[in-house]
Coordinates of C-alpha atoms in Angstrom, one line a residue:
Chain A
X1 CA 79.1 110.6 242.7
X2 CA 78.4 114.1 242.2
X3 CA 77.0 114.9 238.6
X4 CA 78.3 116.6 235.9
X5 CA 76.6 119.2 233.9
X6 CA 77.0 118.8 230.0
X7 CA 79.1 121.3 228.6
X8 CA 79.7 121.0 224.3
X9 CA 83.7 120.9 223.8
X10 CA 82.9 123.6 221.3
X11 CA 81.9 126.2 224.7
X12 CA 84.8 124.5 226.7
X13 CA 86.9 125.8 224.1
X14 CA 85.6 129.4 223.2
X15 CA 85.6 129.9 227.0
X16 CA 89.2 129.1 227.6
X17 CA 90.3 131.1 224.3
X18 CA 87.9 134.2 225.4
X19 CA 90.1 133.5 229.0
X20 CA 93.5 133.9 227.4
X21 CA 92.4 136.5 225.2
X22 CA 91.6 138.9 227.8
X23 CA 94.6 137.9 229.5
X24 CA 96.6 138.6 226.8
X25 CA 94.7 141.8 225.4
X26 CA 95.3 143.3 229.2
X27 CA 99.3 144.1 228.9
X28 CA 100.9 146.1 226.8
X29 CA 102.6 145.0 223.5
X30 CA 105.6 144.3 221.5
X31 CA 106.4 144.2 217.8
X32 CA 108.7 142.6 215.7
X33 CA 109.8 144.1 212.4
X34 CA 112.4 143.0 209.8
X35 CA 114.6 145.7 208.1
X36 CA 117.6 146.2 206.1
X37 CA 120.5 144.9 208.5
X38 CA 118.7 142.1 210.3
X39 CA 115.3 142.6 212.7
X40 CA 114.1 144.5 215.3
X41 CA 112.3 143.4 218.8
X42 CA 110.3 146.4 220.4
X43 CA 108.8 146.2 223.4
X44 CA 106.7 148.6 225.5
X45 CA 108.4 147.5 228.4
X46 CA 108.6 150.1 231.9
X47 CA 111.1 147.6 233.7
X48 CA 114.2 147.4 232.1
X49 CA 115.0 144.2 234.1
X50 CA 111.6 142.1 233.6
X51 CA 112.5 141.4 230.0
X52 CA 109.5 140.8 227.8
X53 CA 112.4 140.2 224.5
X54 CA 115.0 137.4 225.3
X55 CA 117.7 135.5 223.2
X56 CA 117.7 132.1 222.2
X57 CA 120.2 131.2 220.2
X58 CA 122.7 132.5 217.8
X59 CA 120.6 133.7 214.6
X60 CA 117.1 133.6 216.5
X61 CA 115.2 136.1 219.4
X62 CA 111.8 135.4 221.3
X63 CA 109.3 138.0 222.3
X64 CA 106.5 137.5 224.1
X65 CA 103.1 139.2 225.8
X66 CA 101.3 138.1 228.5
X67 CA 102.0 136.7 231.9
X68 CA 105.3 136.7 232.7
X69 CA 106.2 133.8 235.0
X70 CA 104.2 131.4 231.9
X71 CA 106.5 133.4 229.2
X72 CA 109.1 133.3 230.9
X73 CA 109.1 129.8 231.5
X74 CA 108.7 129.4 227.9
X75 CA 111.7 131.2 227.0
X76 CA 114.0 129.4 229.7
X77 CA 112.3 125.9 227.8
X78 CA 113.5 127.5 224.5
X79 CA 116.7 128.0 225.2
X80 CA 117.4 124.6 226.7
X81 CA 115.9 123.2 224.0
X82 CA 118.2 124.8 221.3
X83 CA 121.4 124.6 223.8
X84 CA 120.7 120.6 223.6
X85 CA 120.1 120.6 219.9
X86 CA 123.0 122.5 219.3
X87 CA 125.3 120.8 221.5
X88 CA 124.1 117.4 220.6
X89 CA 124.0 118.2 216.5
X90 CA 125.5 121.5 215.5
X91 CA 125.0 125.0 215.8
X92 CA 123.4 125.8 212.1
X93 CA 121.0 122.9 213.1
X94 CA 118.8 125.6 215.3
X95 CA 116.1 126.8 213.4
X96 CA 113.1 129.4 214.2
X97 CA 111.3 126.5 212.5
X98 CA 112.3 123.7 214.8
X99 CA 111.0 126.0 218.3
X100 CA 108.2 127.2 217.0
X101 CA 106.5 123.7 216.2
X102 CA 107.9 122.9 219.6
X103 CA 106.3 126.0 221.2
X104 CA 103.3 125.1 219.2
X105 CA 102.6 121.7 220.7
X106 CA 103.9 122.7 224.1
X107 CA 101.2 125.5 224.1
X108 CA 98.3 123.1 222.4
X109 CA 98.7 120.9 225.2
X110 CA 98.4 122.8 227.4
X111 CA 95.5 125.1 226.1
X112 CA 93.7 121.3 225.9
X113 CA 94.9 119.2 228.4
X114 CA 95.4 122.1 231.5
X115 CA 93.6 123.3 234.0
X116 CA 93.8 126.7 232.0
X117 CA 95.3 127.8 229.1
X118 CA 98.4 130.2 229.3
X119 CA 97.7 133.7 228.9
X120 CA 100.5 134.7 226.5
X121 CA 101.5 135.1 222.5
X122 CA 104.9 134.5 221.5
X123 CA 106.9 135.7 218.4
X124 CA 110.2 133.9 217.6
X125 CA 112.4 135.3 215.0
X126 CA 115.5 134.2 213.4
X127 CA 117.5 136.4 211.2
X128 CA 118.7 135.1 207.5
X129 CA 121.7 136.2 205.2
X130 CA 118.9 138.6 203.7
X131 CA 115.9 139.9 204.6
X132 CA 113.6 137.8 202.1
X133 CA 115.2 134.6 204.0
X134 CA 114.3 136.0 207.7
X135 CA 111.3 134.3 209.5
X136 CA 109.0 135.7 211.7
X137 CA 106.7 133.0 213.5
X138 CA 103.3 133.9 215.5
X139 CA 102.3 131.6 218.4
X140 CA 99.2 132.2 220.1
X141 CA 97.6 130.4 223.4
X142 CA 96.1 127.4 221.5
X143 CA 99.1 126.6 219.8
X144 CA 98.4 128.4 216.3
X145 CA 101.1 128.9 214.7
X146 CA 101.7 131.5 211.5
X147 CA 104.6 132.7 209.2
X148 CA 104.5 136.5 209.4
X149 CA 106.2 138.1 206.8
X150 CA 108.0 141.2 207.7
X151 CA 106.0 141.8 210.5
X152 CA 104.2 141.2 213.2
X153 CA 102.4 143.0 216.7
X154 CA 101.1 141.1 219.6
X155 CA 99.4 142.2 223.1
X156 CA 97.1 144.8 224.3
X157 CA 95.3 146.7 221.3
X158 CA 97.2 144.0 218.7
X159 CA 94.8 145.0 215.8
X160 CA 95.2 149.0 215.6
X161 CA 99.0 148.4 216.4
X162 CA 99.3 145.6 213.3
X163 CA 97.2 147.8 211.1
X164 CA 99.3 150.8 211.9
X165 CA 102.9 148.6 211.0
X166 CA 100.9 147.2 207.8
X167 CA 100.4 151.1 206.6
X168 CA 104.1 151.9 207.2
X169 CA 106.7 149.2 207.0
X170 CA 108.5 149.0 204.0
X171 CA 111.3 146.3 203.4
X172 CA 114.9 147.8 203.1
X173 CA 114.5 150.2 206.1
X174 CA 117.4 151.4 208.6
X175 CA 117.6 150.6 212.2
X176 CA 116.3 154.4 213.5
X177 CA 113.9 154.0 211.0
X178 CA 111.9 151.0 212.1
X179 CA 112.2 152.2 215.4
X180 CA 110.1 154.6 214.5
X181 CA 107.5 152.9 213.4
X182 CA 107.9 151.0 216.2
X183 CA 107.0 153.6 218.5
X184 CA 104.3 154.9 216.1
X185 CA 102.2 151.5 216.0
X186 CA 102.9 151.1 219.4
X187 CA 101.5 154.6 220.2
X188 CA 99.0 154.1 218.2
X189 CA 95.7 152.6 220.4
X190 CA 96.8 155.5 222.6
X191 CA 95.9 158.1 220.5
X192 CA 93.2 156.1 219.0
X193 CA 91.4 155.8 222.0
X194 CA 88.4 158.4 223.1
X195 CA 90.0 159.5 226.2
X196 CA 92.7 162.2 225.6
X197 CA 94.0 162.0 229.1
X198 CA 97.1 159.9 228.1
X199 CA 97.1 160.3 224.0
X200 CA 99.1 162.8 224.2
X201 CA 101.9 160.9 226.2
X202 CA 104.4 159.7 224.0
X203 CA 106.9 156.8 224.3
X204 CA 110.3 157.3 225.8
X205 CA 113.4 155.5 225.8
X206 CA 112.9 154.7 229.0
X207 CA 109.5 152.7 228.4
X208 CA 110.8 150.3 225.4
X209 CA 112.7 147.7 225.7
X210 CA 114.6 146.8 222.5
X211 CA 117.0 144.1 220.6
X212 CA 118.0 143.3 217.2
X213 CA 119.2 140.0 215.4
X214 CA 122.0 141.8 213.2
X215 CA 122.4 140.1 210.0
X216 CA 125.6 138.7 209.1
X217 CA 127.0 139.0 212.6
X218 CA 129.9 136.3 211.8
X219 CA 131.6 138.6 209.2
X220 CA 130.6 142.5 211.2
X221 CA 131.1 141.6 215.0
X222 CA 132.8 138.1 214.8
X223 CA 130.6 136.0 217.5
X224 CA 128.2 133.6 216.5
X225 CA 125.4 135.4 218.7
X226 CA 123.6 138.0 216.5
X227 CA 120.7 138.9 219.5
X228 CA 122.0 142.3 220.7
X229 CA 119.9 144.2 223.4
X230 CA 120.0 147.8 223.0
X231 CA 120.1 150.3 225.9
X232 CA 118.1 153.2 226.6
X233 CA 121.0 155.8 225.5
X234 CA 121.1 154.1 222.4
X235 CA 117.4 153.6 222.2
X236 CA 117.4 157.6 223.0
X237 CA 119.9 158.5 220.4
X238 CA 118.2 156.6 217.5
X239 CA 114.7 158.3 218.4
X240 CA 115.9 161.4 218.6
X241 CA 117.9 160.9 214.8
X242 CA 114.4 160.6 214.0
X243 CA 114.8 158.0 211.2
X244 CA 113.9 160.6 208.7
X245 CA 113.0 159.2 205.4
Chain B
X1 CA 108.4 114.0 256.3
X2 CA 111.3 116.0 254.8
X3 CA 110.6 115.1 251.0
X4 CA 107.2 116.6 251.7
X5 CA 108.6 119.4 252.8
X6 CA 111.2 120.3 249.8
X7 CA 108.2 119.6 247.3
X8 CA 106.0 122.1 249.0
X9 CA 108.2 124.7 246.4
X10 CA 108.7 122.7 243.5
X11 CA 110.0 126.0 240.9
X12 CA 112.4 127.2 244.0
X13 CA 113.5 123.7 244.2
X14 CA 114.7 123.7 241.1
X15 CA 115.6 126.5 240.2
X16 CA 119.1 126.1 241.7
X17 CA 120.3 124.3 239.0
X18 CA 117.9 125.1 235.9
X19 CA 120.2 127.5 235.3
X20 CA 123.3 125.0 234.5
X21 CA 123.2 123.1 231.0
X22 CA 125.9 120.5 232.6
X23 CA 122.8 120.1 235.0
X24 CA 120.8 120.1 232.8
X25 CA 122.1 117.5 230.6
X26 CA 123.0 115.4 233.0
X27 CA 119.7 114.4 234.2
X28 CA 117.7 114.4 231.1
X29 CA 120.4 113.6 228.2
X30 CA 123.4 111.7 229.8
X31 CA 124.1 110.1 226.8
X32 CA 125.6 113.2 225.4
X33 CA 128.3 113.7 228.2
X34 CA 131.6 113.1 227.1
X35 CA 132.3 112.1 230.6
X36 CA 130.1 110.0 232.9
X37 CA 129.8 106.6 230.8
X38 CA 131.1 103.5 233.1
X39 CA 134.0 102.0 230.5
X40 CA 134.2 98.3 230.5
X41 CA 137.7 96.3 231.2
X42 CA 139.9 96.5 228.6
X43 CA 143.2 97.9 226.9
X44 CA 142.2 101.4 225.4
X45 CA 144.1 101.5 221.8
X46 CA 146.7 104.5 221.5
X47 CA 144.8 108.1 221.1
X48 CA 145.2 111.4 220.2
X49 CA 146.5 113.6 223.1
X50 CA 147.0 117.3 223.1
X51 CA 150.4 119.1 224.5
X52 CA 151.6 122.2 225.7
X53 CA 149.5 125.2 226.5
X54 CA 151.0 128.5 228.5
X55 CA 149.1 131.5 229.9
X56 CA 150.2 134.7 231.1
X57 CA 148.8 138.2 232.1
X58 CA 150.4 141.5 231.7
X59 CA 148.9 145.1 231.8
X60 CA 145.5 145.0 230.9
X61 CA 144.2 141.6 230.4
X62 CA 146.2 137.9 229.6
X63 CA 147.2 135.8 226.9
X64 CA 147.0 132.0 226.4
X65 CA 148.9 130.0 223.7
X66 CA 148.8 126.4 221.9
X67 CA 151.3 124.6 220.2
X68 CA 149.5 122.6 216.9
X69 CA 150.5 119.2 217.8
X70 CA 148.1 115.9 218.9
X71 CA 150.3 112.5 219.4
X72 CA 149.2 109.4 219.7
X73 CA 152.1 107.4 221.1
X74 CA 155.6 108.5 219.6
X75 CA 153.3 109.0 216.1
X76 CA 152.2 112.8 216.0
X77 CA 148.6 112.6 215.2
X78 CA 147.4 116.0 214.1
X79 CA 149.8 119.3 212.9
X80 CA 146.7 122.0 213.1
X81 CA 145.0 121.1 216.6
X82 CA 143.6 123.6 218.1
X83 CA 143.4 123.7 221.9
X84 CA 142.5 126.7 222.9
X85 CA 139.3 128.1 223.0
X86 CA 137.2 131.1 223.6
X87 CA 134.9 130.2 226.5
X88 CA 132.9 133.2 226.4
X89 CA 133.4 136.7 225.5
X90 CA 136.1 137.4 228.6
X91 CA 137.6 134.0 229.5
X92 CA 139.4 131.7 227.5
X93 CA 141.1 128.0 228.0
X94 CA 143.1 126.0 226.6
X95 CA 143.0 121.8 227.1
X96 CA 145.9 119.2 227.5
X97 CA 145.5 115.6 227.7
X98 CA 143.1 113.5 225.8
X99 CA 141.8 115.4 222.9
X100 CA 139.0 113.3 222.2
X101 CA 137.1 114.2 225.4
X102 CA 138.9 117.6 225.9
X103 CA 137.3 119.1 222.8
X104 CA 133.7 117.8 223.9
X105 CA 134.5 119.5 227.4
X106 CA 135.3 123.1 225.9
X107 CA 132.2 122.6 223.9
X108 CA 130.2 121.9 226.5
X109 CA 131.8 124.2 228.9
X110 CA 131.3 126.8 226.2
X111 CA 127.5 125.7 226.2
X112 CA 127.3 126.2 230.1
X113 CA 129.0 129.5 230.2
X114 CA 126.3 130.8 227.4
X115 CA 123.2 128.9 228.5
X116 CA 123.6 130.6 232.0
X117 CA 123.8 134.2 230.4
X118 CA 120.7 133.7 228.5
X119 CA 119.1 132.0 231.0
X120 CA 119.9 134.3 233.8
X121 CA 120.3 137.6 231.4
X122 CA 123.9 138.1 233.3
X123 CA 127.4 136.9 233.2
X124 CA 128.9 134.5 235.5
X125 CA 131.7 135.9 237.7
X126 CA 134.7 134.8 236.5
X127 CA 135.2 132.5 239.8
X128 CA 131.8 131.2 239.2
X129 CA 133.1 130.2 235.5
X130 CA 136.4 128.5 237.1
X131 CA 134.0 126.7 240.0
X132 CA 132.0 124.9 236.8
X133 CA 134.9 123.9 234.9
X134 CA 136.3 122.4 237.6
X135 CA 133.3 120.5 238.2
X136 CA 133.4 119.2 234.9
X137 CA 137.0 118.2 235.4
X138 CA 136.4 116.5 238.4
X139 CA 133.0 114.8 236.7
X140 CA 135.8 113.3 234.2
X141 CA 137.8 111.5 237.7
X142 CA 136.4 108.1 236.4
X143 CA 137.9 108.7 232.6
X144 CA 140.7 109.8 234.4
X145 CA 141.9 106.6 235.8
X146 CA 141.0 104.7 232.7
X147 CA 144.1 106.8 231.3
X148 CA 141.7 109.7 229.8
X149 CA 142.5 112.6 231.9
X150 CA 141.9 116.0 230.5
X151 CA 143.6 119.0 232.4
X152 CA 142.4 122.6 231.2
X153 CA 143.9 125.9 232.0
X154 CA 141.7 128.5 232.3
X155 CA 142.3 132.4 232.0
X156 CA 140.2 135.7 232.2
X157 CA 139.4 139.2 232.9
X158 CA 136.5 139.9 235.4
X159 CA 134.0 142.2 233.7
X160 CA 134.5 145.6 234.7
X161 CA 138.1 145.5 235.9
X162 CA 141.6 145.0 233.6
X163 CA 143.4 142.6 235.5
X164 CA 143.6 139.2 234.1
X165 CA 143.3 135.9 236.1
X166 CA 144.4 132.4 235.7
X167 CA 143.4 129.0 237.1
X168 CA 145.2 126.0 236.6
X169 CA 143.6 122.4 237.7
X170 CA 144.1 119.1 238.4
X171 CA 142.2 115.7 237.7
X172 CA 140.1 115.4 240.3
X173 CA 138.7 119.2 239.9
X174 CA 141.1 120.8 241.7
X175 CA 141.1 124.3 241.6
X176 CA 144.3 126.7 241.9
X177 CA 144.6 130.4 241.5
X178 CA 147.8 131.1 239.4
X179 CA 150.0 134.2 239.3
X180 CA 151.4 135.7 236.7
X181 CA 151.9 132.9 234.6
X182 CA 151.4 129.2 234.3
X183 CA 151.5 126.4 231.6
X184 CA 150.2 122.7 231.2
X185 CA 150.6 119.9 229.4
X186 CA 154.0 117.5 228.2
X187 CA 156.0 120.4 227.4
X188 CA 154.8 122.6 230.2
X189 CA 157.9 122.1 232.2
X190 CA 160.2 123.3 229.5
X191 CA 158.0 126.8 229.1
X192 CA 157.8 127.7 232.7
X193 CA 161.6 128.2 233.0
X194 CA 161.3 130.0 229.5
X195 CA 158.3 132.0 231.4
X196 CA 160.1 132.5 234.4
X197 CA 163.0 134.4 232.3
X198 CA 160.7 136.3 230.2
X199 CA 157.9 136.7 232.0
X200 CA 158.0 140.8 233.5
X201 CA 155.7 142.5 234.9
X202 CA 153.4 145.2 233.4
X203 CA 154.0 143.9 229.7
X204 CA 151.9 145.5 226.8
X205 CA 150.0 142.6 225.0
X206 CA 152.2 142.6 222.0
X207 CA 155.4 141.3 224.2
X208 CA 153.2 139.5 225.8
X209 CA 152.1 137.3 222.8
X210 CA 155.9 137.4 221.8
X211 CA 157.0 135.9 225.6
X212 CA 153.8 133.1 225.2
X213 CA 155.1 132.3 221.6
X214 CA 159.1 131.9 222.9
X215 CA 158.0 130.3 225.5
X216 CA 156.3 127.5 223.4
X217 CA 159.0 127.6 221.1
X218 CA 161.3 126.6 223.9
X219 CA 159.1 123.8 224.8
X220 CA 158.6 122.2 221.4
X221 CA 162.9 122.4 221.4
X222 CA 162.8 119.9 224.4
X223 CA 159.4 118.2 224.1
X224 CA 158.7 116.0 221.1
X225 CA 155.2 115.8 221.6
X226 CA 155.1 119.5 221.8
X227 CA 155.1 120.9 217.8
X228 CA 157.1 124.7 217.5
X229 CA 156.0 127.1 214.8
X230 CA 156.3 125.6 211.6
X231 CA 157.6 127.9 208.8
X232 CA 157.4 125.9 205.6
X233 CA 153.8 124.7 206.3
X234 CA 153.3 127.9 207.7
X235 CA 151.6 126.9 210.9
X236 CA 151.2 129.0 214.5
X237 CA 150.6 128.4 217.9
X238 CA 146.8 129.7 218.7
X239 CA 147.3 133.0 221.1
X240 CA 144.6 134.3 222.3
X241 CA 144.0 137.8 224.4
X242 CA 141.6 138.6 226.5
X243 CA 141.5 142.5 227.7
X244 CA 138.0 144.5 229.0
X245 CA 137.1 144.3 225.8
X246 CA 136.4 140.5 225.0
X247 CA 138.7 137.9 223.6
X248 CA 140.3 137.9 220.6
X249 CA 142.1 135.7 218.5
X250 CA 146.1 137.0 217.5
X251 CA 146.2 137.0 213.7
X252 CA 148.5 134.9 211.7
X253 CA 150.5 137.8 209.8
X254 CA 151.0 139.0 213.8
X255 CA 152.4 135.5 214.6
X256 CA 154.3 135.0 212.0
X257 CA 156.2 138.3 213.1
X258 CA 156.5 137.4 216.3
X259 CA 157.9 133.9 215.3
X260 CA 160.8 135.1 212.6
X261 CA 161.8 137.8 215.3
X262 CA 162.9 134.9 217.7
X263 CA 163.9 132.5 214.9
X264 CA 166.2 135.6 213.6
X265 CA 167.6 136.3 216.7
X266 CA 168.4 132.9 217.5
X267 CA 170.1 132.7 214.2
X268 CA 172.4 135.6 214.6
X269 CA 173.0 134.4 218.2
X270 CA 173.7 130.7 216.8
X271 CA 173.5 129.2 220.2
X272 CA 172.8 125.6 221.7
X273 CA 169.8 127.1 224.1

């Protein structure tokens, strides 16, 4: 029997977190912001068919950083498990709430009980009848999981790009003008950073990838299904409105 | 030898049908099939069934129409049933025969046809959409012979391309390709000779609608489990067109135009037929 080297659960656990969090801090990220007419998934995303933003169900959209095939996995798990619930109960019985206490355990299982954790954050929003009743849930590696409000950046440089949304983001914004912020936070560790050789690089349409959850989608459009991907032409168009406020 | 060998893959294996909520559901929730159960012995009480439903296609797209009526027996059960559906954004269907289990099937056909676009990110081809309901249809064969059959009709416009398609089926999940028009159900007999008369080629949408309401209008005349439009309570078949641009639902105010044109007509023409 070969012997086994003590190891405190308390450095087991720091070294798997330290694992995902490189993991995670190595790709690029996505934000999530709320504003007037429902909320808005942004993604600095080069493929435009390797989707790091994905719809769940009717009122509620997933976002995610990290390694793809565990993400994506993740997603497909999400939407089987709110097709069921809605099939099996009914269609306003899908709640952010609901999948993110699922994600939650799925992902605290695994961080504890895996060979290694998964190397990925997810956001899942769901979009209210007004923007005070929209929720915006963080789900890290280890199965954290935290009520954003408004809010919320994930991936790569996570802390200059949240600080950046929590010096501009207002409540009450338009579309074009989130997206710019958008594009500013997600700019931002760019320009922050002490090499100039890509700062001054800026984001095109072609490097985001971008949704929204349109609020009252029953009474505007007339589906039940308020996750709408946007395409680079209208990605383009917006950025280039400029959002002035 | 050759179990080993398909588990050497286990995400590729599988991945073949994650992307199907009938799939799905079958293995890990049966329970919530409305098809699939083994029924014991026994005489099955009277229950509701649904009636007539006619499609058509005309320039641009096709429309598929209801009558309102469920009987149960010779006692009509439900006045405001609803029996067709949107599936998705550019196919609709319509469902005759039991309605207990034919509602759960356009639900959970409805389910399928979404699950897969979220899952996969793309739409099913419109075959691909008529290949699943039929093998819902034919997953039903056991209900079927217990005296619940449920026989859909299913119409749609491929993405990308203006001409409307139908698909009619049998019990068993037989699928048929169906030109230019086609009806199920009691009264279904009745409204393809109407169709046959009315029914012309490269029709706007609005006769189109007119030709699927007269047609159901002729079938509730010779059907009685088949209910025509019903002007005091002010009740209209449920048309549906489907163009390029998505499905959408005829509104009442247009119906109830379309229905006093024929009933005028008829008047002034004061005819048996």
């Amino acid at each position: 029997m070969s012997q086994q080297f003590y190891v405190s659960p308390e450095q087991v656990m720091k070294d798997r977190a330290d694992f995902a969090r490189k993991g995670i801090a190595r790709g690029r990220s996505v934000v999530v912001l709320g504003y007037g007419g429902g909320v808005a998934l942004v993604a600095e995303n080069p493929s435009p068919t390797l989707h790091k933003i994905g719809e769940i169900y009717d009122r509620i959209g997933f976002a995610a950083v990290g390694k793809y095939n565990e993400f994506e996995s993740l997603r497909q798990a999400g939407v089987r498990y709110a097709d069921v619930r809605g099939y099996s109960y009914d269609r306003s019985d899908v709640s952010a709430r609901g999948l993110a206490s699922v994600y939650a355990q799925s992902l605290g299982t695994v961080f504890t009980a895996e060979q290694k954790p998964f190397e990925v954050e997810l956001a899942v929003a769901e979009v209210g009848a007004t923007q005070a009743e929209d929720h915006i849930f963080r789900l890290t590696f280890d199965g954290s999981i935290a009520d954003e409000s408004g809010y919320l950046a994930m991936g790569g440089k996570a802390e200059i790009v949240q600080q950046k949304l929590a010096d501009t983001w207002e409540p009450g914004a338009t579309l074009a003008q989130v997206l710019k912020w958008a594009v500013d936070a997600l700019q931002a560790p760019h320009q922050d950073g002490s090499d100039s050789s890509n700062g001054a690089e800026s984001l095109g349409a072609a490097n985001l990838e971008m949704a929204v959850l349109e609020r009252n989608v029953v009474e505007v459009r007339g589906t039940h299904r308020a996750f709408r991907r946007l395409g680079p032409d209208a990605v383009q168009q917006m950025l280039a409105s400029g959002g002035g406020d | 030898m050759d179990a080993h060998q398909r588990n050497v893959i286990p995400s590729l294996e599988t991945a073949g049908s994650s992307s199907s909520f009938l799939d799905f559901v079958t293995q890990n929730n049966p329970g919530l099939l409305p098809f699939g159960r083994p029924l014991p012995a026994g005489q099955l009480p009277p229950v509701p069934h649904g009636t007539t439903i006619v499609a058509l296609t005309f320039a641009g797209g096709v429309v598929m129409a209801g009558d309102r009526r469920a009987t149960m027996g010779t006692m009509i059960a439900n006045r405001h049933i609803e029996k067709v559906f949107p599936a998705d954004r550019y196919s609709v269907l319509g469902i005759a025969g039991t309605a207990g289990i034919a509602i759960d099937i356009v639900r959970l056909f409805q389910v399928e046809l979404e699950h897969y676009e979220k899952i996969e990110g793309t739409l099913l081809s419109l075959e691909g959409k008529a290949n699943r309901l039929g093998a819902m249809i034919r997953a039903n064969l056991p209900m079927a012979l217990q005296g619940l059959s449920v026989v859909p009709l299913f119409a749609g416009v491929e993405t990308a391309s203006r001409e409307g398609r139908l698909f009619s089926y049998d019990v068993t999940g037989g699928r048929y390709i169906e030109l230019e028009h086609h009806s199920v159900g009691s009264g279904s007999v009745f409204a393809r000779g109407a169709l046959k008369k009315l029914w012309r080629p490269d029709m706007d949408a609005a006769t189109a609608v007119a030709v699927a309401v007269e047609s159901l209008v002729d079938a509730a005349d010779d059907d009685s489990a088949t209910g025509g439009p019903d002007l005091v309570r002010k009740l209209w078949p449920v048309v549906y067109v489907v163009t390029d641009d998505g499905a959408t639902r005829v509104s009442e105010e247009a119906l109830a135009a379309a229905v006093q044109q024929i009933v005028d007509r008829r008047m002034v023409e004061g005819r048996e037929a």
